[in-house]
Coordinates of C-alpha atoms and ligand atoms in Angstrom, one line a residue:
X1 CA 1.0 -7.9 -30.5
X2 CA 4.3 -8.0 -29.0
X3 CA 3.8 -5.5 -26.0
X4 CA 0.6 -8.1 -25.7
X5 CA 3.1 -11.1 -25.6
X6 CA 5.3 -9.3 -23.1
X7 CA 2.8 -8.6 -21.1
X8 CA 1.7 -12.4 -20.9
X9 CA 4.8 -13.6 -20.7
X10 CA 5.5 -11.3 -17.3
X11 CA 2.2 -12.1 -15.7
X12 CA 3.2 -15.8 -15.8
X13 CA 5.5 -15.3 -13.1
X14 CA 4.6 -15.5 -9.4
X15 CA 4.5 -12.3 -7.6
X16 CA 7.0 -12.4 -4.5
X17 CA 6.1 -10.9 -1.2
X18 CA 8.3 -9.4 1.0
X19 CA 8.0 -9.0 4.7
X20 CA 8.0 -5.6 7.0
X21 CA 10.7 -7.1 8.6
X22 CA 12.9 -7.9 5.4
X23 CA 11.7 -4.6 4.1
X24 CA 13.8 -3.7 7.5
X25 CA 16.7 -5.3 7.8
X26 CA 17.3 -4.8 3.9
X27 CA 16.7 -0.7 4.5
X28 CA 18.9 -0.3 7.3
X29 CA 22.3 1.7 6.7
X30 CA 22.5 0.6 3.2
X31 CA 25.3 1.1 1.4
X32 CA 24.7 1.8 -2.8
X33 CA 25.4 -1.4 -3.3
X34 CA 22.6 -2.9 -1.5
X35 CA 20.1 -0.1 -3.0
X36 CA 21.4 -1.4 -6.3
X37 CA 20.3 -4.9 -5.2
X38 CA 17.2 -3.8 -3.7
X39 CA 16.7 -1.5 -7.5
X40 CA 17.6 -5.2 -9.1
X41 CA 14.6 -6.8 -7.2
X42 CA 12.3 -4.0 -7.5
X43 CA 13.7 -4.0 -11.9
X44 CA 12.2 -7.5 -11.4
X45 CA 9.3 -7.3 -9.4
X46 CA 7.6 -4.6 -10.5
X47 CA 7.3 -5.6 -14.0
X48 CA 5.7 -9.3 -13.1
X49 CA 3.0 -6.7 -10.6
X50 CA 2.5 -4.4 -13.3
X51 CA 1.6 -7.5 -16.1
X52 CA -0.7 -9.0 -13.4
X53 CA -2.6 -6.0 -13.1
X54 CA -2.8 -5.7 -16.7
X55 CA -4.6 -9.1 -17.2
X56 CA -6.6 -9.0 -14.2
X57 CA -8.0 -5.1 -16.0
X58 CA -8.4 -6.8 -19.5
X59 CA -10.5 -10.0 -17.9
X60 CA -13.5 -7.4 -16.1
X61 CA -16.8 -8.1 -17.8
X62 CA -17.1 -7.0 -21.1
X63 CA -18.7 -3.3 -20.6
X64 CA -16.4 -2.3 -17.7
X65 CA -13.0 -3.2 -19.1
X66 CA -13.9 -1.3 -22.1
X67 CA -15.0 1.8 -20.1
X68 CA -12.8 5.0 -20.4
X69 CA -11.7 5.5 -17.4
X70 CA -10.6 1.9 -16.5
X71 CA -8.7 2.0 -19.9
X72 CA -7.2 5.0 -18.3
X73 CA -5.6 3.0 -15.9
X74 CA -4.6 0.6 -17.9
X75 CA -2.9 3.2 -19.8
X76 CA -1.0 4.2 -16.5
X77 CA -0.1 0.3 -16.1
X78 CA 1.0 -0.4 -19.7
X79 CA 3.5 2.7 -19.5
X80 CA 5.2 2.1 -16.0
X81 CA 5.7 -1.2 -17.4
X82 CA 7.3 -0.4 -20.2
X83 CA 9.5 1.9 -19.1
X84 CA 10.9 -0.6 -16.5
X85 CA 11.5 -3.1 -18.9
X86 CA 13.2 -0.2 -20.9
X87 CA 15.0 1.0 -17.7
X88 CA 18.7 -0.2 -18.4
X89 CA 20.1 -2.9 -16.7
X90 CA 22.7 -3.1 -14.5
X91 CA 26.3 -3.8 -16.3
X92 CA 28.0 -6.9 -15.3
X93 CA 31.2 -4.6 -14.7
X94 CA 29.3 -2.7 -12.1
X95 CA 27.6 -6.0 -10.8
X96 CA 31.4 -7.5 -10.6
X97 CA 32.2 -4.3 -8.9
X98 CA 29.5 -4.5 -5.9
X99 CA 30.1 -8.4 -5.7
X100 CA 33.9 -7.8 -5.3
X101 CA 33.5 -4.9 -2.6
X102 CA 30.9 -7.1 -1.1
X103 CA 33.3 -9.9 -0.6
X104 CA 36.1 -8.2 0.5
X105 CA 34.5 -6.5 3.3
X106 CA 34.8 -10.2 4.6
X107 CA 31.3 -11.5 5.2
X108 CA 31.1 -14.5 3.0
X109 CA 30.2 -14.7 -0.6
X110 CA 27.1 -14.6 -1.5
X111 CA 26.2 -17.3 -5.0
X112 CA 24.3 -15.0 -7.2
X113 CA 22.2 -17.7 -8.5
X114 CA 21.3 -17.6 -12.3
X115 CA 18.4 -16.2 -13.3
X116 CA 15.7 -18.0 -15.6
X117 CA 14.3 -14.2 -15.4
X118 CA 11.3 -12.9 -17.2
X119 CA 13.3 -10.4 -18.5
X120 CA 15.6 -11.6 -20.6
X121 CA 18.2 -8.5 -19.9
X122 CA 17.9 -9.5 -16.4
X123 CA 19.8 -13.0 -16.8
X124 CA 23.0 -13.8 -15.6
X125 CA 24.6 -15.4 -18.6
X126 CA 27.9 -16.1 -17.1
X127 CA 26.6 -18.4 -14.3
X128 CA 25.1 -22.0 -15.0
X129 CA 24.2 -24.9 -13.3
X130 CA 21.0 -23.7 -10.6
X131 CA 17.6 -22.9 -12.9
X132 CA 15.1 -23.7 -10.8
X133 CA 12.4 -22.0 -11.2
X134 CA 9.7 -22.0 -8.3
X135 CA 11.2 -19.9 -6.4
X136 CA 10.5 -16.5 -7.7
X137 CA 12.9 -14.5 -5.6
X138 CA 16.0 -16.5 -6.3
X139 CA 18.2 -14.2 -8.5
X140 CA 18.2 -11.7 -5.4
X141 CA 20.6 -13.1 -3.0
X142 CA 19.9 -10.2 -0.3
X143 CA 16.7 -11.4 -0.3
X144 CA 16.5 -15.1 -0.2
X145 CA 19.4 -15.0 2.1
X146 CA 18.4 -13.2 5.5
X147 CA 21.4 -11.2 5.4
X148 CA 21.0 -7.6 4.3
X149 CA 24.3 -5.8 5.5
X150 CA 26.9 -4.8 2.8
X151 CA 28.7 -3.0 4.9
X152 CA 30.6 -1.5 1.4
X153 CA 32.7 1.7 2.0
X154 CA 31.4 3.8 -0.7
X155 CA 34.6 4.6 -2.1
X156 CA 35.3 1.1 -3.1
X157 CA 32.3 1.0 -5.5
X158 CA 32.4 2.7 -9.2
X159 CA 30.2 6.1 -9.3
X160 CA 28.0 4.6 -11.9
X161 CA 26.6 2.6 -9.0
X162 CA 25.5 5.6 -7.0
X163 CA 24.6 7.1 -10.7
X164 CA 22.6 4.0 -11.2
X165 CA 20.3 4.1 -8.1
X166 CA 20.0 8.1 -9.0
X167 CA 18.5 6.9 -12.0
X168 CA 16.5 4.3 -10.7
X169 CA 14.3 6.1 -8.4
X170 CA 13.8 8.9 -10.7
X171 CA 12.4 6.3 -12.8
X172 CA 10.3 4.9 -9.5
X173 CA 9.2 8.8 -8.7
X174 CA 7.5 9.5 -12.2
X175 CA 5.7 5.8 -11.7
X176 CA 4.7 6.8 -8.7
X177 CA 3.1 10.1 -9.8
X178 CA 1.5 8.5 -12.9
X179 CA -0.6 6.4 -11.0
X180 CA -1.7 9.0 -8.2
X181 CA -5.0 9.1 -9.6
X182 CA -5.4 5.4 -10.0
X183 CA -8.1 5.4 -7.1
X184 CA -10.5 8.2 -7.9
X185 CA -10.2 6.6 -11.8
X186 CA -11.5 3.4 -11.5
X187 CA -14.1 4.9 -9.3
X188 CA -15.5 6.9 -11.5
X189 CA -15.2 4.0 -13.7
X190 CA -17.1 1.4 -11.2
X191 CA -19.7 4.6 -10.8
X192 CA -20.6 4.8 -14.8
X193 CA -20.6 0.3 -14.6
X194 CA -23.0 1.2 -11.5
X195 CA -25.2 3.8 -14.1
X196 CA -25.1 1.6 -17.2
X197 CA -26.4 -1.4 -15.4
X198 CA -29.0 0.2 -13.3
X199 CA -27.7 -1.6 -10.3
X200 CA -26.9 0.1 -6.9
X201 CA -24.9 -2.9 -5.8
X202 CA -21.6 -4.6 -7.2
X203 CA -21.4 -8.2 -8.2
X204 CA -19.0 -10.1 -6.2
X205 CA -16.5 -10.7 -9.0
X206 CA -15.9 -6.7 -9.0
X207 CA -15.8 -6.8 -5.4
X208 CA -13.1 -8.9 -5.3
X209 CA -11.0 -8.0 -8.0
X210 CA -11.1 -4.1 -6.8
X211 CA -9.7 -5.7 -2.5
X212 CA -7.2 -7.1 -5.1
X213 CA -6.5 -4.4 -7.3
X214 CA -6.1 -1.7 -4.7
X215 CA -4.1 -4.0 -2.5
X216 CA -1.7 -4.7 -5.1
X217 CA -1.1 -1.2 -5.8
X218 CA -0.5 -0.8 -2.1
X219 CA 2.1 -3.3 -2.1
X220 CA 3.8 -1.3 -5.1
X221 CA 3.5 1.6 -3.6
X222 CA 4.9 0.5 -0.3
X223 CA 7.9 -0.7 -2.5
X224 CA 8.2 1.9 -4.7
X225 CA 8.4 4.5 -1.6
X226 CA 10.8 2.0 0.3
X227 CA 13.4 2.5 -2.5
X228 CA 13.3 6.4 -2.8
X229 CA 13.1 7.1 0.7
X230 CA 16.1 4.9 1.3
X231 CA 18.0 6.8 -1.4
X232 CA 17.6 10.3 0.7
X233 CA 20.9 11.4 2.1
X234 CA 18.4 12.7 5.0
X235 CA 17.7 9.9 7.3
X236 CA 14.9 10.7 10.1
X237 CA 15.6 8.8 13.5
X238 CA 14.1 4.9 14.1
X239 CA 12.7 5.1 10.5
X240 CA 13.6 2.9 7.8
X241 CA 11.9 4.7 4.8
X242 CA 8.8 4.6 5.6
X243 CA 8.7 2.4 8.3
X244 CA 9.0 3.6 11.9
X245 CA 10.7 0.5 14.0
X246 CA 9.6 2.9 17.2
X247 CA 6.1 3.7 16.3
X248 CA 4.2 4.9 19.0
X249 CA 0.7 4.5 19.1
X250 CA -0.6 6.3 21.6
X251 CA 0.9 9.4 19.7
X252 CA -0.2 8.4 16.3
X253 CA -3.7 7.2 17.5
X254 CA -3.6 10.7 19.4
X255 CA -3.3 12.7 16.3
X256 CA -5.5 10.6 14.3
X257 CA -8.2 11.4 17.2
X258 CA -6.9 15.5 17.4
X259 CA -7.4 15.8 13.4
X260 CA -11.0 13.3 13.4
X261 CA -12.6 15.7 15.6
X262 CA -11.2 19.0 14.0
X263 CA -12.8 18.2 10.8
X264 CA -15.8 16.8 12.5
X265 CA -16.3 20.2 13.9
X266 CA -15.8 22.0 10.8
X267 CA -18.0 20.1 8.9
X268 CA -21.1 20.6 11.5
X269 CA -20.1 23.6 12.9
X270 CA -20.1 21.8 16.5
X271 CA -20.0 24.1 19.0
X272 CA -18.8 20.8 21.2
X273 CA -17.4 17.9 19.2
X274 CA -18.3 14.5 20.8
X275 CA -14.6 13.4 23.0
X276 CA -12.9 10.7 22.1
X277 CA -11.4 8.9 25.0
X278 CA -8.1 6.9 24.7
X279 CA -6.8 4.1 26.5
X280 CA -3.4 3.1 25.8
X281 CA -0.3 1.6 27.3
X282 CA 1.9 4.9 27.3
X283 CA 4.9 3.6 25.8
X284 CA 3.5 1.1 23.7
X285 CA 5.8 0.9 20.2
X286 CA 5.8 -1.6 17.7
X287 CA 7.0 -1.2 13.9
X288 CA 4.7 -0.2 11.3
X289 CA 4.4 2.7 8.7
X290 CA 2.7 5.7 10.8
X291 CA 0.9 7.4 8.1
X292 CA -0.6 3.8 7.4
X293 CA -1.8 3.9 11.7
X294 CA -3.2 7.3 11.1
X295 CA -5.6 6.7 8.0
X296 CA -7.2 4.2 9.3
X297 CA -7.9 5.2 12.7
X298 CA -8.6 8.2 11.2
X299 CA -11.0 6.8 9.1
X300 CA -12.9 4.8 11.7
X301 CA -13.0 8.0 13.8
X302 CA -14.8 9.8 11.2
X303 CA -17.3 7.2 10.9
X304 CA -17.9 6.8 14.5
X305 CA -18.0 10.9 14.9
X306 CA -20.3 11.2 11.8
X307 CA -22.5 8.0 13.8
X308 CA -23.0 10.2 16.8
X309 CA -23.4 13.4 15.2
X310 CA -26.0 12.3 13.2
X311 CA -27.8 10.3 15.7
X312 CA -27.6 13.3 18.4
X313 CA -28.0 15.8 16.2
X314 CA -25.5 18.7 15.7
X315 CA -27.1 21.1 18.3
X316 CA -26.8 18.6 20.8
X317 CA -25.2 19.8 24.1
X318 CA -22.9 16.6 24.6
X319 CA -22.8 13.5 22.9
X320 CA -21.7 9.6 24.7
X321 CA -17.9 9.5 24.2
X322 CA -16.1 7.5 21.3
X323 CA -14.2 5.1 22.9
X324 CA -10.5 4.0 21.9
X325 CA -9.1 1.0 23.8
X326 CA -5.3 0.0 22.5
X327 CA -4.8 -4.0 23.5
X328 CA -1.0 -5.2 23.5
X329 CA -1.3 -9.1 22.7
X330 CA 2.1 -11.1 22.0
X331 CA 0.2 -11.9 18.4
X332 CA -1.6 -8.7 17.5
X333 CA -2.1 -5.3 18.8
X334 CA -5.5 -4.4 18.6
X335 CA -7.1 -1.0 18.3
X336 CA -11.0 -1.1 19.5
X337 CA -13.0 1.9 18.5
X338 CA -16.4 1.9 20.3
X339 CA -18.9 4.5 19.1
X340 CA -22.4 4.6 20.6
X341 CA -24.0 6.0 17.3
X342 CA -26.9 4.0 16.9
X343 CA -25.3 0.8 15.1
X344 CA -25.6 -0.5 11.4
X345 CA -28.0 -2.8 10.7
X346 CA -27.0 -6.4 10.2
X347 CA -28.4 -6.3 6.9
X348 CA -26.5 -3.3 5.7
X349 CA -23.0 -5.0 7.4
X350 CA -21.3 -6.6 3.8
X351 CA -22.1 -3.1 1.8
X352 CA -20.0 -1.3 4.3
X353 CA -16.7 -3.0 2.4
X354 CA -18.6 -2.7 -1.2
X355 CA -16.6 0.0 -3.5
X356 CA -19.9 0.8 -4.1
X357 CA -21.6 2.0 -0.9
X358 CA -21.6 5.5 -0.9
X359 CA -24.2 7.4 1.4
X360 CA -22.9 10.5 0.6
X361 CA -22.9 12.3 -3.2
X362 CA -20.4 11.8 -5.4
X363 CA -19.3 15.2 -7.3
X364 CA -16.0 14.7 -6.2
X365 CA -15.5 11.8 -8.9
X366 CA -17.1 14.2 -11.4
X367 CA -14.3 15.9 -13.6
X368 CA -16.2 18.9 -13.9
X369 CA -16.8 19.5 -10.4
X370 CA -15.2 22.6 -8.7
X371 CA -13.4 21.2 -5.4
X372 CA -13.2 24.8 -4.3
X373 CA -16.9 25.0 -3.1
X374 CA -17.4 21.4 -2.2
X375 CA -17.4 20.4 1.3
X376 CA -15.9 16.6 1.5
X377 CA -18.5 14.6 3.6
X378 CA -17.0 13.7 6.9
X379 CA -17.7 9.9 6.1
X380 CA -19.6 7.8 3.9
X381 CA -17.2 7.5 1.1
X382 CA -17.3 3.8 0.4
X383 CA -13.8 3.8 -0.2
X384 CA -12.5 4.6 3.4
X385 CA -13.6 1.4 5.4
X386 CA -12.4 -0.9 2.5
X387 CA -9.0 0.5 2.0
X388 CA -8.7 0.9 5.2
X389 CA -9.1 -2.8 5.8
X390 CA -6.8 -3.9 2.8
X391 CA -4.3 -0.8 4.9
X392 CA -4.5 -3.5 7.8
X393 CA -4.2 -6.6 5.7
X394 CA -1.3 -5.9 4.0
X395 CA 1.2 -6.3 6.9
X396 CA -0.3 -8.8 8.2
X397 CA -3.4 -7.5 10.4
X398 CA -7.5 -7.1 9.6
X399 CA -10.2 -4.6 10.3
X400 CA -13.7 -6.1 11.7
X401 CA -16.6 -4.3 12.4
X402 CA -19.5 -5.7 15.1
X403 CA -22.4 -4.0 15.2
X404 CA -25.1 -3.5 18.2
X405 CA -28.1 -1.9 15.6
X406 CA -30.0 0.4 17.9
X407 CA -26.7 1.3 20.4
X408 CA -23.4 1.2 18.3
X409 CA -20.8 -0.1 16.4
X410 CA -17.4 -1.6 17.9
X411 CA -14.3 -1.3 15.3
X412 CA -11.6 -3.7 15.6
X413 CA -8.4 -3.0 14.2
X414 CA -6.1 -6.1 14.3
X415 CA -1.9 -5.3 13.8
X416 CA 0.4 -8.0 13.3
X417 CA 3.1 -7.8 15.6
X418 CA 4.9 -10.7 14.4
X419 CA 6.1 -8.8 11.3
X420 CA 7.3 -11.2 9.1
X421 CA 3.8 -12.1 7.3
X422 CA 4.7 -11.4 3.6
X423 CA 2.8 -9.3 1.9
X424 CA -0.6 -10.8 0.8
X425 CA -0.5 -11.2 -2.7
X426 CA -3.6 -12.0 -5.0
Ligands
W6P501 C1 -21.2 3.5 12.5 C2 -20.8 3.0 11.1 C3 -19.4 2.8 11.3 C4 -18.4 2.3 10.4 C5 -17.1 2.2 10.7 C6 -16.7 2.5 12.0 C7 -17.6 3.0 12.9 C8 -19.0 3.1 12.6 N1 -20.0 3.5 13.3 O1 -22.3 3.8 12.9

């Protein structure tokens, strides 16, 4: 049908990446009339993500693309979609307005190239000539330029621009919400696929489109936080939206550890919770998103404490330390976690990053289950170490795990320093 067509049409267009460091330099002090062109690109981008997702949902293998819950989530898709390409555009008065105050603050003009754009709303008619069409991110000059400061004095700009990004990231918050559930979803969805096929393992093609799939909506979500967060009058210090320029690690890796082996106690009643030793530079900083650092050291920890606890037993009277070595390279910054927990076997080493590895039971994908008396395992999951790794791939980075089978297992948690890997797109 048509929405079918649309949705075609959209997904024919290249994704385009951006990097933590544009995501940076485009967030810092903007004035409305670069959140207008940062609301542009996202009035762009998101639409061609969405469409992508779409396809990739309708091309799983027969019985799981028709299953409930992953139509549920196609549902989510469809609507965010269609309410973007819905969302108005912005007026070519109010453009004219942000390109004049733009220029007259005296920094050069900047071509607004013409858009061959998707979305036909979205095309500047009034410009010719330039319709190239590889490169994806042409019709935002703040972009493709490397130049991200419109220093605009507010008062030179209409208020329907400031109405505009208003509007915009309401728009961006109820997408957001809608697709809160996205994860636990198509989990249950991959847990019926696992029932109906009698299979306890996941065929590669469903591997791969889930690392996909969940990275993707990372990537969204990453953007889709960027923009509201940069529209709060509220501005924390050294953060950029999400994004901490200053992020220390040894404070973020120290509360990961602190929170690990709170809920490691709880959940075995420890009378003494194995230590987790760290070993970082002190002032060690580097820019990355914080809450990003904590889940997955957080993560790892868990794994490593639930290793030792289970190896030891919990009426042990100590238990060998989890080590935590922090490694400042000019490339990476790498995050060792070292747990003497008895090891994985090498066997059992690719179904630690399967969606479909869970040790531990699943009532918490179960609709009717009461969350009031379930106790969350501590790890086990199968989600955990594999978004945890897509986490690290995003900007950049990786998560490897080596395992000794019979002593323990060494985490390493790669972070790319460079910052200006754009984000992987599948
Ligand atoms: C284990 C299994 C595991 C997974 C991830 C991180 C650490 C560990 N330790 O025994």
């Amino acid at each position: 049908k048509e929405l079918a067509n649309k949705i075609a049409h959209f997904a024919r267009f290249p994704q385009t990446g951006v990097s933590l460091r544009q995501m940076v330099e485009f967030g810092q002090n903007p004035s409305q009339g670069t959140l207008l062109r940062a609301a542009q690109f996202l009035h762009d981008e998101l639409p061609i993500r969405l469409a992508h997702r779409v396809v990739e949902l309708d091309s799983l293998p027969d019985n799981l693309n028709q299953m409930p819950s992953v139509l549920r989530v196609k549902r989510m898709y469809i609507d965010s979609f269609n309410e973007l390409i819905n969302f108005p555009k912005v007026t070519e008065r109010i453009r004219e307005a942000v390109r004049e105050a733009t220029t007259a603050q005296g920094e050069g003009r900047r071509k607004h190239l013409p858009g061959n754009h998707p979305n036909p709303s979205l095309n500047d008619s009034s410009a010719s000539g330039n319709n190239a069409r590889n490169s994806s991110s042409h019709w935002i000059p703040s972009i493709q330029h490397r130049s991200y400061h419109y220093e605009v004095k507010p008062t030179e700009l209409p208020v329907e621009v400031a109405e505009y990004n208003r509007s915009f990231v309401k728009a961006l918050e109820k997408i957001k919400r809608r697709h809160d559930p996205v994860v636990t979803t198509l989990a249950q969805g991959v847990v019926e696929y696992k029932q109906l096929l009698k299979t306890k393992t996941i065929d590669n093609h469903v591997q791969h489109f889930l690392d996909r799939f969940y990275l993707s909506r990372i990537g969204i979500r990453m953007l889709i936080g960027q923009q509201i967060e940069l529209n709060q009058q509220q501005r924390l210090k050294d953060y950029v939206g999400v994004i901490c320029t200053h992020t220390k690690i040894a404070d973020v890796v120290q509360e990961a550890i602190d929170n690990a082996r709170f809920i490691c106690g709880d959940y075995y009643m420890l009378m003494n919770t194995p230590e987790i030793e760290l070993h970082c530079p002190k002032h060690l900083e580097f820019m990355y998103v914080p809450s990003h650092l904590h889940h997955m050291i957080f993560e790892l920890l868990k794994n490593s404490l639930r290793a030792v606890v289970e190896l030891y037993g919990d009426e042990a009277d100590s238990y060998p330390p989890i080590k935590v070595v922090v490694a400042e390279g000019n490339e990476d910054i790498t995050i060792k976690v070292s747990d003497e927990g008895g090891g994985i076997p090498r066997s059992a080493m690719e179904q630690v990053w399967t969606y479909m590895y869970t040790t531990a039971q699943t009532p918490m994908l179960d609709p009717e289950f009461d969350k009031s008396d379930f106790k969350a395992p501590l790890a086990g999951f199968g989600y955990g170490l594999p978004l945890s790794r897509l986490y690290a791939r995003y900007f950049g980075g990786d998560l490897k795990l080596i395992s000794l089978e019979g002593y323990g297992t060494d985490a390493y948690l790669h972070l790319s320093r460079l910052s200006d890997n754009e984000e992987p797109l599948a």
